[in-house]
Short mmCIF file of C-alpha atoms in Angstrom, two decimals:
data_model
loop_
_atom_site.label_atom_id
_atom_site.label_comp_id
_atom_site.label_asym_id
_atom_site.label_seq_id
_atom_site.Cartn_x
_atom_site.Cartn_y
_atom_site.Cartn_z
CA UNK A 4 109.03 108.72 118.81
CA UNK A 5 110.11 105.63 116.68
CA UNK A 6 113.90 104.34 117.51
CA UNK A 7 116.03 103.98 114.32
CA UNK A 8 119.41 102.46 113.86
CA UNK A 9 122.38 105.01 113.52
CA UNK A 10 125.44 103.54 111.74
CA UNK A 11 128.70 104.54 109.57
CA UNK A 12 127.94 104.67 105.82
CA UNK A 13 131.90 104.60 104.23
CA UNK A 14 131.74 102.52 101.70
CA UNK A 15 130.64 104.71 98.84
CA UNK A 16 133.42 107.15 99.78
CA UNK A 17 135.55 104.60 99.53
CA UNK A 18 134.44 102.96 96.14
CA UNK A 19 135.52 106.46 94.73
CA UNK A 20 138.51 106.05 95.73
CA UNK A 21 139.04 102.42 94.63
CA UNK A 22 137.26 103.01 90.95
CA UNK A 23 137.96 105.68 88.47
CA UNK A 24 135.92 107.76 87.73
CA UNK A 25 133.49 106.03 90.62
CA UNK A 26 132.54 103.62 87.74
CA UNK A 27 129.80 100.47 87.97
CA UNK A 28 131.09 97.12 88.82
CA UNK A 29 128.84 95.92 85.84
CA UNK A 30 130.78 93.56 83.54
CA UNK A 31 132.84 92.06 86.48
CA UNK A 32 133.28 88.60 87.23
CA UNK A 33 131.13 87.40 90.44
CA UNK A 34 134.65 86.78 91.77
CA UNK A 35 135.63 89.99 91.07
CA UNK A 36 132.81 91.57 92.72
CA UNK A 37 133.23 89.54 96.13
CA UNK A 38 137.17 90.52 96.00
CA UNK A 39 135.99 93.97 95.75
CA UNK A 40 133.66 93.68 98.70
CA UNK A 41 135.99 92.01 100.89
CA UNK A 42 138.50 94.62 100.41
CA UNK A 43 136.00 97.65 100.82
CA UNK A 44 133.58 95.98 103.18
CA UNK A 45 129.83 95.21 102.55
CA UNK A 46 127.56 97.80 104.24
CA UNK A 47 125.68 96.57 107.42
CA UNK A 48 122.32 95.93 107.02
CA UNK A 49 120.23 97.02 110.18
CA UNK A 50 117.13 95.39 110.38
CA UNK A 51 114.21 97.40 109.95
CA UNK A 52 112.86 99.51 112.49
CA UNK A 53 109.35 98.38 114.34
CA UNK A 54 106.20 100.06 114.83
CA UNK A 55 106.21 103.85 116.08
CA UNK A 56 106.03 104.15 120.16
CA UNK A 57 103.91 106.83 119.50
CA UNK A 58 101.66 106.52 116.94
CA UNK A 59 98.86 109.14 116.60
CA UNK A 60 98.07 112.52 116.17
CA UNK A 61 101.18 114.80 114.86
CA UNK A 62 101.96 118.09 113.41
CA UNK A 63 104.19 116.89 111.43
CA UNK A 64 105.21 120.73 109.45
CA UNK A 65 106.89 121.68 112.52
CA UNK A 66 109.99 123.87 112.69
CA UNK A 67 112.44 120.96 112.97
CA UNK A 68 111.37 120.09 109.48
CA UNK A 69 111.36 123.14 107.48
CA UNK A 70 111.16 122.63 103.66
CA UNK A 71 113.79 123.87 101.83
CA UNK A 72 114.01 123.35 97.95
CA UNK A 73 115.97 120.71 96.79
CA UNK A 74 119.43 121.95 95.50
CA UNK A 75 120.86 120.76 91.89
CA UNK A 76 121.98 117.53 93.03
CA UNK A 77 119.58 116.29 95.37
CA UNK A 78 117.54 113.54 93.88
CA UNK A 79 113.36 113.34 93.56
CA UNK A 80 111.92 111.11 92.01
CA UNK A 81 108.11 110.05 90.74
CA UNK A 82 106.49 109.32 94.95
CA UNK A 83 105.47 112.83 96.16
CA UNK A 84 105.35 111.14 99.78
CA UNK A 85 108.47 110.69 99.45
CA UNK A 86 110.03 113.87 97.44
CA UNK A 87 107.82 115.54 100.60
CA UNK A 88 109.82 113.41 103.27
CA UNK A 89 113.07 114.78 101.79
CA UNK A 90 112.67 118.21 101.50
CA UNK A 91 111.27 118.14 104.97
CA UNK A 92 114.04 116.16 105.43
CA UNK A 93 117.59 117.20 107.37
CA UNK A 94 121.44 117.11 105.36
CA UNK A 95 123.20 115.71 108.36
CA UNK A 96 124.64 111.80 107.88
CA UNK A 97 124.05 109.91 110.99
CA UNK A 98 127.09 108.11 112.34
CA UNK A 99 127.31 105.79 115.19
CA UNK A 100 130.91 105.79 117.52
CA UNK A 101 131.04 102.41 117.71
CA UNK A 102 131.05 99.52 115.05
CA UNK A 103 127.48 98.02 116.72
CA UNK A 104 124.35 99.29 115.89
CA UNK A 105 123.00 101.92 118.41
CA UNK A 106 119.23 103.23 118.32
CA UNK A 107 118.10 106.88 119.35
CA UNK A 108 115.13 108.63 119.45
CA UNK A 109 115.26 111.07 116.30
CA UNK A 110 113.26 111.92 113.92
CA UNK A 111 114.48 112.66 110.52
CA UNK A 112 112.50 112.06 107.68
CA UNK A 113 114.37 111.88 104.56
CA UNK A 114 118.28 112.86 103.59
CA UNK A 115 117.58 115.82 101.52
CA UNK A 116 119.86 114.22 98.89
CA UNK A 117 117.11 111.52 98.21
CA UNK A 118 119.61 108.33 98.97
CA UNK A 119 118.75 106.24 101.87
CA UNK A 120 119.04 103.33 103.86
CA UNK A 121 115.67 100.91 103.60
CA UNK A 122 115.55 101.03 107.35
CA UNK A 123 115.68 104.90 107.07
CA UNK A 124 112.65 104.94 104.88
CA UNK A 125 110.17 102.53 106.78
CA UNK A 126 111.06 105.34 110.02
CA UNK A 127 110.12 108.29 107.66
CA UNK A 128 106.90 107.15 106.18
CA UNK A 129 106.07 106.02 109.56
CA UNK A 130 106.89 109.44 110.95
CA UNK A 131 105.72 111.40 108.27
CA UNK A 132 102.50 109.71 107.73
CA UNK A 133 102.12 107.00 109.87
CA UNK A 134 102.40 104.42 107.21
CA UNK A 135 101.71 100.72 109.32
CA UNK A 136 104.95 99.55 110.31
CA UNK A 137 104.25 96.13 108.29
CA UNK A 138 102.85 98.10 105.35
CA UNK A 139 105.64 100.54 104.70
CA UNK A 140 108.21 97.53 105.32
CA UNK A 141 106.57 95.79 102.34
CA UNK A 142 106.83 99.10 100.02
CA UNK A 143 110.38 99.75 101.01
CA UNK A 144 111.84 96.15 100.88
CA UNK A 145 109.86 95.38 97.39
CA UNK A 146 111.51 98.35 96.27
CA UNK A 147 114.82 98.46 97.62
CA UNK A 148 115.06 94.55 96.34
CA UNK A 149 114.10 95.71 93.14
CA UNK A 150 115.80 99.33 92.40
CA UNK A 151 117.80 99.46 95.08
CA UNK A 152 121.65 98.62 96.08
CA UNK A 153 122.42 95.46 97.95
CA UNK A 154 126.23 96.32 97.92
CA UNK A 155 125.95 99.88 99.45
CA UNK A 156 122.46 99.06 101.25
CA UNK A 157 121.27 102.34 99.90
CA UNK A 158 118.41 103.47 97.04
CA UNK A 159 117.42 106.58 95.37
CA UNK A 160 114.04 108.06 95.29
CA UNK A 161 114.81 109.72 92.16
CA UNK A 162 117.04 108.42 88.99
CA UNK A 163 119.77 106.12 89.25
CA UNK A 164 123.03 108.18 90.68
CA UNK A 165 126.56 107.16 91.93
CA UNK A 166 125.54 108.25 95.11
CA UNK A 167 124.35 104.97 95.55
CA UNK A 168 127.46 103.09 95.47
CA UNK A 169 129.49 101.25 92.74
CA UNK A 170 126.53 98.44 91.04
CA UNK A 171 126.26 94.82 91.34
CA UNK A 172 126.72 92.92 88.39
CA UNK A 173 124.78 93.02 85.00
CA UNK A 174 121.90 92.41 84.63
CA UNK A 175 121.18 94.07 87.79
CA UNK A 176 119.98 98.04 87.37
CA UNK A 177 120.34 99.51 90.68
CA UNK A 178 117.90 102.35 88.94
CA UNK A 179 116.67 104.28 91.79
CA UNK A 180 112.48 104.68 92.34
CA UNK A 181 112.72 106.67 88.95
CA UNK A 182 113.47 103.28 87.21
CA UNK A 183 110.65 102.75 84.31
CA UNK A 184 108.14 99.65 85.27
CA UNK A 185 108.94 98.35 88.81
CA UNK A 186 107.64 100.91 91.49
CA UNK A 187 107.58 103.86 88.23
CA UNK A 188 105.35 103.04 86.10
CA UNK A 189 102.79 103.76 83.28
CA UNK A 190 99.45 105.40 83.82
CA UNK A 191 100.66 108.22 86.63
CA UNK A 192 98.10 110.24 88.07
CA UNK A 193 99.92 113.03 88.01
CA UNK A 194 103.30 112.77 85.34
CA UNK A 195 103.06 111.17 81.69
CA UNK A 196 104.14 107.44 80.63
CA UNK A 197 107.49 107.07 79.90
CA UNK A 198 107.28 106.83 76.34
CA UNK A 199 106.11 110.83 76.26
CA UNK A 200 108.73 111.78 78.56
CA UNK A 201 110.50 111.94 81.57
CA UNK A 202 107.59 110.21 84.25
CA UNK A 203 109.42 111.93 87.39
CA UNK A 204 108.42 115.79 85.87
CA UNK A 205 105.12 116.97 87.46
CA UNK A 206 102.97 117.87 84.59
CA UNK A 207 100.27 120.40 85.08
CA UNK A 208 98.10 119.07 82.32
CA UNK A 209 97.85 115.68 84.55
CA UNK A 210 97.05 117.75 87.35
CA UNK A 211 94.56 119.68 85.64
CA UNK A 212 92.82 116.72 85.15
CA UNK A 213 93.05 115.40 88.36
CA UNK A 214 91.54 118.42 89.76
CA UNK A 215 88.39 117.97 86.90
CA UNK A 216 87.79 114.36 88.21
CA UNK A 217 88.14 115.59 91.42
CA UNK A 218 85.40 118.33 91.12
CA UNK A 219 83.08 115.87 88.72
CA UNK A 220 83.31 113.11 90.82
CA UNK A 221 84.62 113.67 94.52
CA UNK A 222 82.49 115.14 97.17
CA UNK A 223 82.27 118.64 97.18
CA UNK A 224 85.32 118.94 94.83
CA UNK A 225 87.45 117.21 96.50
CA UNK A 226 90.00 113.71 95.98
CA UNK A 227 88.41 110.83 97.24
CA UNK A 228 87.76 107.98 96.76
CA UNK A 229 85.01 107.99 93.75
CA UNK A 230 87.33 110.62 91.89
CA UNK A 231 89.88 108.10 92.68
CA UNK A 232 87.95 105.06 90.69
CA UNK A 233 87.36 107.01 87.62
CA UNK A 234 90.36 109.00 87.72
CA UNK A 235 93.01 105.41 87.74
CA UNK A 236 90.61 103.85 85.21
CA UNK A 237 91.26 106.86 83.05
CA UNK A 238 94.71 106.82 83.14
CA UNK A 239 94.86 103.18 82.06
CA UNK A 240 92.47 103.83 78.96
CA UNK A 241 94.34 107.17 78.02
CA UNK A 242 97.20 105.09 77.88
CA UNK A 243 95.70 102.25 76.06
CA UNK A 244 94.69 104.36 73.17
CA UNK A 245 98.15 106.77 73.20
CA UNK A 246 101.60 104.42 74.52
CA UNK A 247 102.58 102.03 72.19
CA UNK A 248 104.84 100.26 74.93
CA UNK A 249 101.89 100.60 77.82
CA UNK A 250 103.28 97.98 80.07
CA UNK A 251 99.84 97.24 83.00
CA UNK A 252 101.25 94.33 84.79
CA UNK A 253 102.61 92.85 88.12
CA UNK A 254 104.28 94.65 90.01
CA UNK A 255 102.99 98.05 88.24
CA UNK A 256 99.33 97.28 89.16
CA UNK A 257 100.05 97.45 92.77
CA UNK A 258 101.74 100.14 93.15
CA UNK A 259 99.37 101.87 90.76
CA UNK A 260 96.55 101.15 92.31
CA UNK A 261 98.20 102.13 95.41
CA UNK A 262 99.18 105.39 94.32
CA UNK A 263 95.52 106.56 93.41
CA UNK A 264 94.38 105.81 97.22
CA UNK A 265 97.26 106.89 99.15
CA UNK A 266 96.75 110.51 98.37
CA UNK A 267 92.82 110.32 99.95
CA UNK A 268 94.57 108.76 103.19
CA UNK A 269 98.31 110.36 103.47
CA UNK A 270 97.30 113.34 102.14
CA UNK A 271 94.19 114.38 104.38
CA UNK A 272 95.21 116.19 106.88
CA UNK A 273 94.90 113.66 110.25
CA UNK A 274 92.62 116.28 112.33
CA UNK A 275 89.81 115.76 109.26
CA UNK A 276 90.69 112.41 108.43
CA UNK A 277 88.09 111.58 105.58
CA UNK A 278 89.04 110.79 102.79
CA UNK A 279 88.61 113.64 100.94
CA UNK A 280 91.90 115.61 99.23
CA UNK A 281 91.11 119.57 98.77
CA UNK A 282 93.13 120.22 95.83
CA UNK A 283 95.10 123.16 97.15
CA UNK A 284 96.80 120.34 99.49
CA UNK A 285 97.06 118.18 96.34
CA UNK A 286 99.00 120.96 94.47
CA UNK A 287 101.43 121.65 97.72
CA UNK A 288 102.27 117.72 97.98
CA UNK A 289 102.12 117.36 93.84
CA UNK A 290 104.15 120.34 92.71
CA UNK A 291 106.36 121.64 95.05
CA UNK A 292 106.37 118.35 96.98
CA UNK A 293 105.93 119.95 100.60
CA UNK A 294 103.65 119.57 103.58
CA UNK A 295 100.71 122.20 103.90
CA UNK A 296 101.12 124.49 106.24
CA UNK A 297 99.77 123.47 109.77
CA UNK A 298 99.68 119.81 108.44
CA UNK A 299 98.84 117.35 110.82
CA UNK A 300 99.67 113.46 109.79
CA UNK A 301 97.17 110.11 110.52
CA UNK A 302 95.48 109.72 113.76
CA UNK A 303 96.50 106.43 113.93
CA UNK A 304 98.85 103.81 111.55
CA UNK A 305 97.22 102.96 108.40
CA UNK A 306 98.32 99.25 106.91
CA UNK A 307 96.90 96.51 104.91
CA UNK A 308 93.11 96.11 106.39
CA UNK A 309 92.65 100.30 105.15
CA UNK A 310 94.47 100.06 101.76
CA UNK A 311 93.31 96.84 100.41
CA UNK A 312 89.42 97.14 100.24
CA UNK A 313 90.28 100.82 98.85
CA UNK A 314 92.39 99.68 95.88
CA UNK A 315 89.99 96.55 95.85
CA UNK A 316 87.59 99.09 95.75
CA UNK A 317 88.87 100.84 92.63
CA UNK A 318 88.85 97.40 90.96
CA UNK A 319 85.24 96.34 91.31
CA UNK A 320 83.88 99.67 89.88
CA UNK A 321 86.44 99.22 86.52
CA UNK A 322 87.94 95.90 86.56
CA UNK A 323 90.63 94.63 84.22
CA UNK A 324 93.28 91.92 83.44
CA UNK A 325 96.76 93.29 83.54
CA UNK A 326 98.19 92.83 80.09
CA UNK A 327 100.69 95.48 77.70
CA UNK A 328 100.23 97.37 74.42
CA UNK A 329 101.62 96.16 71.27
CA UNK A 330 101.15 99.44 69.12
CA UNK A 331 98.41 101.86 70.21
CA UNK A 332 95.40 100.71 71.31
CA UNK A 333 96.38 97.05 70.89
CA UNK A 334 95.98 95.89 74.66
CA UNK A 335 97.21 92.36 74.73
CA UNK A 336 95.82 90.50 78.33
CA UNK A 337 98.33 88.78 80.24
CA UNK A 338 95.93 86.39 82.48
CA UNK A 339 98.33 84.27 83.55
CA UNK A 340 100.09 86.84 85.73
CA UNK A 341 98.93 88.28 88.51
CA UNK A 342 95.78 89.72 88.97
CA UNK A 343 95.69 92.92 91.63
CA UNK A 344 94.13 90.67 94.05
CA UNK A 345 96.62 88.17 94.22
CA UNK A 346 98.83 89.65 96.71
CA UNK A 347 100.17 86.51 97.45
CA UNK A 348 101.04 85.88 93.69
CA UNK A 349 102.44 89.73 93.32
CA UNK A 350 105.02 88.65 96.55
CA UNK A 351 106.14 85.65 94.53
CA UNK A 352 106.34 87.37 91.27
CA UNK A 353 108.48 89.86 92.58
CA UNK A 354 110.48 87.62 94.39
CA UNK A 355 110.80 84.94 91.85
CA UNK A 356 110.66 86.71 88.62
CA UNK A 357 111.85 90.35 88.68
CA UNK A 358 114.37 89.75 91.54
CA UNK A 359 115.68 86.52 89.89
CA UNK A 360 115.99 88.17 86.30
CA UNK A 361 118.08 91.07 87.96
CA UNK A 362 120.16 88.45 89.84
CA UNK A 363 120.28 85.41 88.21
CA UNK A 364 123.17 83.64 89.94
CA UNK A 365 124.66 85.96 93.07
CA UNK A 366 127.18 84.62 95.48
CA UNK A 367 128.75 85.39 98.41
CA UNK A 368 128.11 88.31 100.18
CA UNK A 369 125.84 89.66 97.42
CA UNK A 370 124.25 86.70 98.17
CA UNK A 371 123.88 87.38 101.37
CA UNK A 372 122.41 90.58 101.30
CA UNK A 373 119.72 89.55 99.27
CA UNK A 374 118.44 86.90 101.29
CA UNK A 375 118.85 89.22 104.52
CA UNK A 376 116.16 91.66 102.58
CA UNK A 377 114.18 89.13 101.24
CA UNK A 378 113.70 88.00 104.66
CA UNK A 379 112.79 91.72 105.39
CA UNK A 380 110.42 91.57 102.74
CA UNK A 381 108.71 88.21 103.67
CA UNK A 382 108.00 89.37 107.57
CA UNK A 383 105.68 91.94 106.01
CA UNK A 384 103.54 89.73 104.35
CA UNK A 385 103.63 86.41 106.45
CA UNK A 386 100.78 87.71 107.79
CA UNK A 387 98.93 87.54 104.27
CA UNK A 388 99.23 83.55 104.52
CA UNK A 389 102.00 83.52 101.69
CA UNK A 390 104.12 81.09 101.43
CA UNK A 391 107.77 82.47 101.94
CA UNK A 392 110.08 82.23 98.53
CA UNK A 393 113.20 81.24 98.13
CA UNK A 394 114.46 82.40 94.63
CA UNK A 395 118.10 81.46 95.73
CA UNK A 396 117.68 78.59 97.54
CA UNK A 397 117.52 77.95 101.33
#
């Protein structure tokens, strides 16, 4: 069982106390902000957690993680891995008795409130599903550098919320997963653009069309892999024609392309393990966001060398440039970002440009934070030969 860090998480508790109305700290002076940290202390940052001890075959819908509906305000958001982790998830806050980091064996899954720590996440995606330790570190710390809170070290998997602490300031967002066009995004498999509606909403027409690729195209009716191809090239043409703000660009067109192979992976139950999604399981993770009965996760950890000639995959049979809509049907290509097989160029981009736009000029211990999860961030990828950014300097 994986170790994870245990430590005190005050400092939102205390923000409400410090700021009516447990307000934003958007529109603050930088000096401001670092006053206010000083005074109500920056949230430790434990690093994140490494690979599980053991690592294969798990029931994972056990009793200790029974699902339970979320209540009214416990946060989902548009990942059904993840909505699944939480309401398989336990209520309890983990607290440490001593100001030093301790590690335990537990295993947790997701707050059922839908707010966690980055390190929290890597643990439960490795638990749940036995994401690759350096895998899951790069979804988590792209994401939690993006949408999530540097102040409070926490993010949502749903909308933005106060439960994540009081934000850094404008222009940063500190919008939760839910937040349109970083890990959210157009073309869903399974929820509408934005522009149509709320994108975290299952939507059963979506579904019903997954399940018709899925029977045209998969083997014997299932997800897989060739269901997958047609189904994500779809999605971007439907959207094409229909969203006059279609945004298909970096770093949308990884986690897009991610999202329409994880389910023939994740979603497989481990003792079968090929690739092939029956849809009653697709409905259970999809719709009410829980584990099938009996559900067993991956044999073994599943990281880059899996996912990449899959989504590479899904590219060859319908490539494209990533680009946006200007009016309906009006696909303008954007070839100098990006492409989905530039990892190396996706790192940087997030990094460089959507990081950097968020925080233009932080200091101090905002500062600091960020570069602590950048460096996060840029031990999951090393391995990819990138070349490590520096968007704040050195």
């Amino acid at each position: 069982m994986a170790k994870i860090s245990i430590l005190l998480l005050p400092v939102f508790v205390k923000v409400a106390l410090a700021i009516p109305a447990y307000g934003s700290l958007a529109g603050l002076t930088q000096r401001q902000v670092d006053d206010f940290i000083a005074n109500n202390t920056l949230a430790p940052i434990p690093p994140p957690p490494g690979p599980l001890v053991n690592d294969g075959l798990l029931l994972v819908n056990d009793p200790s993680h029974p699902f339970i509906q979320p209540g009214p305000d416990d946060l989902r958001g548009p990942c059904p891995g993840l909505n699944t982790l939480a309401n398989h998830g336990v209520r309890k806050t983990l607290r440490p008795t001593v100001s030093e980091f301790h590690f335990a064996e537990f295993n947790q899954y997701l707050p059922r409130s839908g707010v966690a720590r980055p390190d929290q996440l890597v643990t439960a995606v490795m638990e749940g599903f036995n994401l690759g330790n350096d895998f899951a570190r790069f979804l988590v710390y792209q994401a939690h550098l993006i949408d999530g809170n540097p102040i409070t070290n926490l993010i949502s998997i749903g909308m933005k919320t106060p439960q994540t602490g009081p934000d850094p300031p404008a222009p940063a967002i500190v919008g939760g997963l839910s937040q349109h066009g970083t890990f959210e995004g157009d073309t869903s498999m399974t929820r509408v653009d934005a522009f149509f509606g709320n994108p975290a909403i299952f939507n059963e027409t979506r579904f019903d069309e997954f399940s018709a690729f899925s029977m045209q195209f998969g083997v014997n009716g299932t997800y897989d892999i060739n269901a997958a191809a047609e189904l994500r090239h779809q999605r971007l043409e439907d959207s094409i024609q229909t969203n006059p703000e279609l945004s298909f660009q970096s770093p949308r067109i990884l986690s897009a392309f991610s999202e329409a192979v994880f389910p023939t992976i994740f979603f497989v139950d481990g003792r079968l393990d090929n690739g092939q999604l029956n849809l009653q399981a697709a409905r259970s993770f999809f719709q009410p966001n829980k584990f099938p009965d009996n559900f067993f996760r991956q044999p073994a950890p599943v990281s880059f060398p899996t996912i990449q000639p899959l989504t590479q995959q899904l590219f060859d049979k319908h490539p494209f440039v990533p680009g946006m809509n200007n009016g309906t049907n009006n696909f303008i290509e954007l070839p100098d970002t990006p492409a989905l097989s530039d990892f190396c160029g996706i790192y940087d981009d997030i990094v460089n440009r959507v990081l950097k736009t968020q925080y233009p000029n932080p200091s101090g211990p905002l500062l600091e934070a960020l570069q602590t999860n950048l460096n996060f961030l840029f031990s999951a990828v090393e391995g990819h030969n990138c070349t490590q950014a520096f968007p704040f300097g050195q």
